[in-house]
Amino acid sequence: EPTSYKASAMLRLAGERQTLTGVAEEGVPSLERTADPILSIIELLRSRTVAGVAVDSLGLQLVSLTPEFSVEDLAGVKVDPRAAGDSVQMGFREDAVTARRGERAVTAPYGQLINLGVVQFVVRSRPAFEAATLGIRSRESAIAALLAGLQVSPREMTDVIDVGFVAEDPRTAQRIVNSTVHAFQTLNVQWARERSRRRSEFLAEQLAQNDTLLQRAQAELASFRSRQQLASSQTAMQAN
């Protein structure tokens, strides 16, 4: 059984209870308004939206099919989210690496970007072996794998949530934890701004409606007073 490593991070959520309760915006995981706020935050951390951002930022669709080689030995990994079911063959020479995907092949020095269309990466240095194979899995598979290893748990009687991830490579575990927390924080800011914008628009609409109703009421009052004055004038003329 392969050795596994766990990386952890801590989220202190002061003020988040009020901010995230009952989120129901477009692009935001739907939460029950009656749910416990901390549980709601945990659901956001475990959401496919947050996981998708982490997958895209780390290029987690790219995996090594060679046990001796780790994708952690690569840098600058970018994968087209639509790519899936493809593979990359790599050969390691003394001063350069050759990478082939289908009929497309690229040779580049170590430390230089290799662009194969739907995937690009940098091989930092020459490994101790001559070849390795990389696989490109679907974005949905990468998200599912991330969520399967993600551990999110609250600390009782506190506003602290522990986020952990278990992987065979400690570098992978740490990068995924850091990226997941960062993705949550970034999206939370965006969601908060969107909620604030929508609240402002709603209040502006309500204010405009109230102004219209007030103007209508004032017009009706002025018309009523005008009619009353006219009736009073006519009554006075008749009395004379």
Short mmCIF file of C-alpha atoms in Angstrom, two decimals:
data_model
loop_
_atom_site.label_atom_id
_atom_site.label_comp_id
_atom_site.label_asym_id
_atom_site.label_seq_id
_atom_site.Cartn_x
_atom_site.Cartn_y
_atom_site.Cartn_z
CA GLU A 1 0.00 0.00 0.00
CA PRO A 2 1.49 3.38 -1.02
CA THR A 3 2.40 5.90 1.65
CA SER A 4 -0.05 8.77 2.02
CA TYR A 5 0.49 12.25 3.37
CA LYS A 6 -1.93 14.76 4.80
CA ALA A 7 -1.63 18.53 4.58
CA SER A 8 -3.82 20.83 6.64
CA ALA A 9 -4.85 24.47 6.83
CA MET A 10 -7.04 26.42 9.22
CA LEU A 11 -9.80 28.85 8.27
CA ARG A 12 -10.90 31.35 10.89
CA LEU A 13 -14.32 32.59 9.85
CA ALA A 14 -14.97 35.67 11.97
CA GLY A 15 -17.98 37.45 10.51
CA GLU A 16 -18.62 34.75 7.92
CA ARG A 17 -21.68 33.42 9.76
CA GLN A 18 -23.76 36.44 8.81
CA THR A 19 -22.16 36.79 5.38
CA LEU A 20 -22.83 33.30 4.09
CA THR A 21 -26.12 32.29 5.68
CA GLY A 22 -28.79 31.51 3.08
CA VAL A 23 -26.64 32.05 -0.02
CA ALA A 24 -28.79 31.68 -3.12
CA GLU A 25 -27.01 33.59 -5.85
CA GLU A 26 -26.36 32.46 -9.41
CA GLY A 27 -23.18 30.38 -9.55
CA VAL A 28 -23.20 29.85 -5.79
CA PRO A 29 -24.07 26.43 -4.34
CA SER A 30 -27.65 26.51 -3.05
CA LEU A 31 -27.96 26.44 0.73
CA GLU A 32 -30.98 26.22 2.98
CA ARG A 33 -31.68 29.44 4.86
CA THR A 34 -32.32 27.42 7.99
CA ALA A 35 -28.98 25.60 7.81
CA ASP A 36 -26.33 26.14 10.45
CA PRO A 37 -24.02 28.88 9.12
CA ILE A 38 -20.81 26.92 9.75
CA LEU A 39 -22.29 23.89 7.99
CA SER A 40 -23.22 26.17 5.11
CA ILE A 41 -19.62 27.35 4.86
CA ILE A 42 -18.41 23.74 4.90
CA GLU A 43 -20.77 22.97 2.02
CA LEU A 44 -19.26 25.86 0.08
CA LEU A 45 -15.75 24.54 0.74
CA ARG A 46 -16.84 21.12 -0.52
CA SER A 47 -18.68 22.51 -3.53
CA ARG A 48 -17.76 21.64 -7.10
CA THR A 49 -17.46 25.36 -7.79
CA VAL A 50 -14.56 25.77 -5.35
CA ALA A 51 -13.02 22.43 -6.38
CA GLY A 52 -13.22 23.43 -10.05
CA VAL A 53 -11.24 26.60 -9.44
CA ALA A 54 -8.55 24.58 -7.63
CA VAL A 55 -8.43 22.00 -10.43
CA ASP A 56 -8.03 24.68 -13.09
CA SER A 57 -5.41 26.68 -11.21
CA LEU A 58 -3.24 23.64 -10.46
CA GLY A 59 -3.77 21.79 -13.74
CA LEU A 60 -5.01 18.71 -11.87
CA GLN A 61 -6.40 17.14 -15.03
CA LEU A 62 -2.81 16.15 -15.83
CA VAL A 63 -1.68 12.99 -14.04
CA SER A 64 1.36 10.75 -14.22
CA LEU A 65 0.86 7.24 -15.58
CA THR A 66 4.47 6.38 -14.68
CA PRO A 67 4.81 5.55 -10.96
CA GLU A 68 8.39 6.85 -10.78
CA PHE A 69 7.44 10.25 -12.15
CA SER A 70 5.39 12.86 -10.27
CA VAL A 71 3.53 15.77 -11.83
CA GLU A 72 4.99 17.75 -8.92
CA ASP A 73 8.23 17.72 -10.92
CA LEU A 74 6.45 19.86 -13.51
CA ALA A 75 5.75 23.60 -13.39
CA GLY A 76 3.37 25.94 -15.19
CA VAL A 77 0.80 23.21 -15.88
CA LYS A 78 -2.22 24.40 -17.84
CA VAL A 79 -4.89 22.10 -19.27
CA ASP A 80 -7.84 22.93 -21.49
CA PRO A 81 -10.92 22.12 -19.35
CA ARG A 82 -12.48 20.42 -22.38
CA ALA A 83 -9.56 18.00 -22.80
CA ALA A 84 -9.90 14.37 -21.68
CA GLY A 85 -8.80 10.85 -22.53
CA ASP A 86 -5.46 11.92 -24.02
CA SER A 87 -1.85 11.08 -23.16
CA VAL A 88 1.61 12.62 -23.48
CA GLN A 89 4.76 10.57 -24.04
CA MET A 90 7.96 12.14 -22.70
CA GLY A 91 11.56 11.20 -23.39
CA PHE A 92 14.34 12.65 -21.25
CA ARG A 93 17.62 13.40 -22.98
CA GLU A 94 20.72 14.82 -21.39
CA ASP A 95 19.92 18.44 -22.21
CA ALA A 96 16.29 18.43 -23.40
CA VAL A 97 12.95 16.73 -23.12
CA THR A 98 10.82 15.52 -26.02
CA ALA A 99 7.06 15.44 -25.50
CA ARG A 100 4.54 13.96 -27.92
CA ARG A 101 0.74 14.14 -27.92
CA GLY A 102 -0.71 12.36 -30.92
CA GLU A 103 1.11 13.64 -33.97
CA ARG A 104 2.33 16.78 -32.26
CA ALA A 105 5.84 16.68 -30.81
CA VAL A 106 7.91 19.33 -29.06
CA THR A 107 11.52 19.27 -27.93
CA ALA A 108 12.64 21.85 -25.39
CA PRO A 109 15.44 22.35 -22.86
CA TYR A 110 14.67 21.61 -19.25
CA GLY A 111 13.03 24.60 -17.60
CA GLN A 112 11.40 25.79 -20.85
CA LEU A 113 7.67 25.70 -21.61
CA ILE A 114 6.34 22.80 -23.66
CA ASN A 115 3.09 23.65 -25.46
CA LEU A 116 1.11 20.74 -26.89
CA GLY A 117 -2.09 22.64 -27.58
CA VAL A 118 -4.59 21.45 -24.97
CA VAL A 119 -1.84 21.04 -22.38
CA GLN A 120 1.34 22.89 -21.52
CA PHE A 121 3.96 22.43 -18.81
CA VAL A 122 7.61 22.82 -17.89
CA VAL A 123 9.90 19.92 -16.96
CA ARG A 124 12.14 21.49 -14.33
CA SER A 125 15.10 19.10 -14.58
CA ARG A 126 16.15 15.75 -16.01
CA PRO A 127 14.74 12.77 -14.06
CA ALA A 128 16.82 9.71 -13.25
CA PHE A 129 15.00 7.64 -15.92
CA GLU A 130 14.55 7.92 -19.66
CA ALA A 131 10.80 8.15 -20.26
CA ALA A 132 7.44 8.82 -18.65
CA THR A 133 3.80 9.01 -19.70
CA LEU A 134 1.26 11.60 -18.65
CA GLY A 135 -2.50 11.21 -18.86
CA ILE A 136 -5.17 13.89 -19.28
CA ARG A 137 -8.37 13.12 -17.39
CA SER A 138 -11.64 14.98 -17.66
CA ARG A 139 -12.22 18.06 -15.55
CA GLU A 140 -15.15 16.34 -13.83
CA SER A 141 -12.94 13.38 -12.89
CA ALA A 142 -10.31 15.71 -11.47
CA ILE A 143 -12.96 17.55 -9.42
CA ALA A 144 -14.35 14.26 -8.11
CA ALA A 145 -10.86 13.08 -7.12
CA LEU A 146 -10.15 16.34 -5.29
CA LEU A 147 -13.43 16.18 -3.37
CA ALA A 148 -12.81 12.52 -2.50
CA GLY A 149 -9.57 13.42 -0.71
CA LEU A 150 -10.72 16.71 0.80
CA GLN A 151 -11.40 16.74 4.54
CA VAL A 152 -13.33 19.66 6.02
CA SER A 153 -14.35 19.73 9.67
CA PRO A 154 -15.37 22.42 12.19
CA ARG A 155 -13.86 22.84 15.62
CA GLU A 156 -16.60 22.68 18.22
CA MET A 157 -17.65 25.93 19.87
CA THR A 158 -15.40 28.01 17.58
CA ASP A 159 -15.49 29.79 14.21
CA VAL A 160 -12.55 27.69 13.01
CA ILE A 161 -12.70 25.13 10.20
CA ASP A 162 -9.87 22.68 9.47
CA VAL A 163 -9.22 21.85 5.82
CA GLY A 164 -7.10 18.84 4.94
CA PHE A 165 -6.14 16.73 1.94
CA VAL A 166 -4.54 13.30 1.70
CA ALA A 167 -2.27 12.40 -1.23
CA GLU A 168 0.63 10.12 -2.07
CA ASP A 169 2.89 13.14 -2.62
CA PRO A 170 3.12 15.64 0.27
CA ARG A 171 3.66 18.45 -2.24
CA THR A 172 0.36 17.61 -3.95
CA ALA A 173 -1.48 17.52 -0.63
CA GLN A 174 -0.15 20.93 0.40
CA ARG A 175 -0.81 22.59 -2.96
CA ILE A 176 -4.39 21.31 -3.08
CA VAL A 177 -5.13 22.49 0.47
CA ASN A 178 -3.67 25.93 -0.21
CA SER A 179 -5.45 26.26 -3.56
CA THR A 180 -8.81 25.13 -2.15
CA VAL A 181 -8.65 27.64 0.70
CA HIS A 182 -7.56 30.41 -1.68
CA ALA A 183 -10.34 29.51 -4.16
CA PHE A 184 -12.93 29.64 -1.37
CA GLN A 185 -11.69 33.01 -0.13
CA THR A 186 -11.59 34.48 -3.65
CA LEU A 187 -15.06 33.20 -4.58
CA ASN A 188 -16.47 34.28 -1.23
CA VAL A 189 -15.35 37.85 -1.92
CA GLN A 190 -16.91 37.70 -5.40
CA TRP A 191 -20.16 36.24 -4.05
CA ALA A 192 -20.29 38.90 -1.31
CA ARG A 193 -19.80 41.66 -3.89
CA GLU A 194 -22.52 40.18 -6.09
CA ARG A 195 -24.92 39.94 -3.16
CA SER A 196 -24.12 43.53 -2.19
CA ARG A 197 -24.69 44.70 -5.77
CA ARG A 198 -28.03 42.90 -5.98
CA ARG A 199 -29.13 44.29 -2.62
CA SER A 200 -28.21 47.79 -3.78
CA GLU A 201 -30.16 47.32 -7.01
CA PHE A 202 -33.15 45.99 -5.06
CA LEU A 203 -33.09 48.94 -2.64
CA ALA A 204 -32.75 51.37 -5.55
CA GLU A 205 -35.77 49.79 -7.24
CA GLN A 206 -37.77 49.95 -4.01
CA LEU A 207 -36.80 53.60 -3.53
CA ALA A 208 -37.81 54.43 -7.10
CA GLN A 209 -41.17 52.69 -6.59
CA ASN A 210 -41.72 54.55 -3.32
CA ASP A 211 -40.87 57.86 -5.02
CA THR A 212 -43.38 57.08 -7.76
CA LEU A 213 -46.06 56.21 -5.22
CA LEU A 214 -45.30 59.37 -3.24
CA GLN A 215 -45.51 61.54 -6.34
CA ARG A 216 -48.81 59.91 -7.27
CA ALA A 217 -50.19 60.45 -3.76
CA GLN A 218 -49.03 64.08 -3.78
CA ALA A 219 -50.67 64.63 -7.17
CA GLU A 220 -53.91 63.07 -5.96
CA LEU A 221 -53.81 65.20 -2.80
CA ALA A 222 -53.22 68.35 -4.84
CA SER A 223 -56.10 67.41 -7.14
CA PHE A 224 -58.36 66.78 -4.16
CA ARG A 225 -57.48 70.13 -2.58
CA SER A 226 -58.08 71.87 -5.87
CA ARG A 227 -61.53 70.29 -6.16
CA GLN A 228 -62.31 71.22 -2.57
CA GLN A 229 -61.30 74.83 -3.17
CA LEU A 230 -63.41 74.96 -6.32
CA ALA A 231 -66.41 73.51 -4.47
CA SER A 232 -65.96 76.02 -1.65
CA SER A 233 -65.80 78.90 -4.11
CA GLN A 234 -68.94 77.76 -5.84
CA THR A 235 -70.77 77.42 -2.49
CA ALA A 236 -69.73 80.91 -1.48
CA MET A 237 -70.92 82.39 -4.79
CA GLN A 238 -74.29 80.68 -4.44
CA ALA A 239 -74.66 82.04 -0.88
CA ASN A 240 -74.09 85.57 -2.14
#
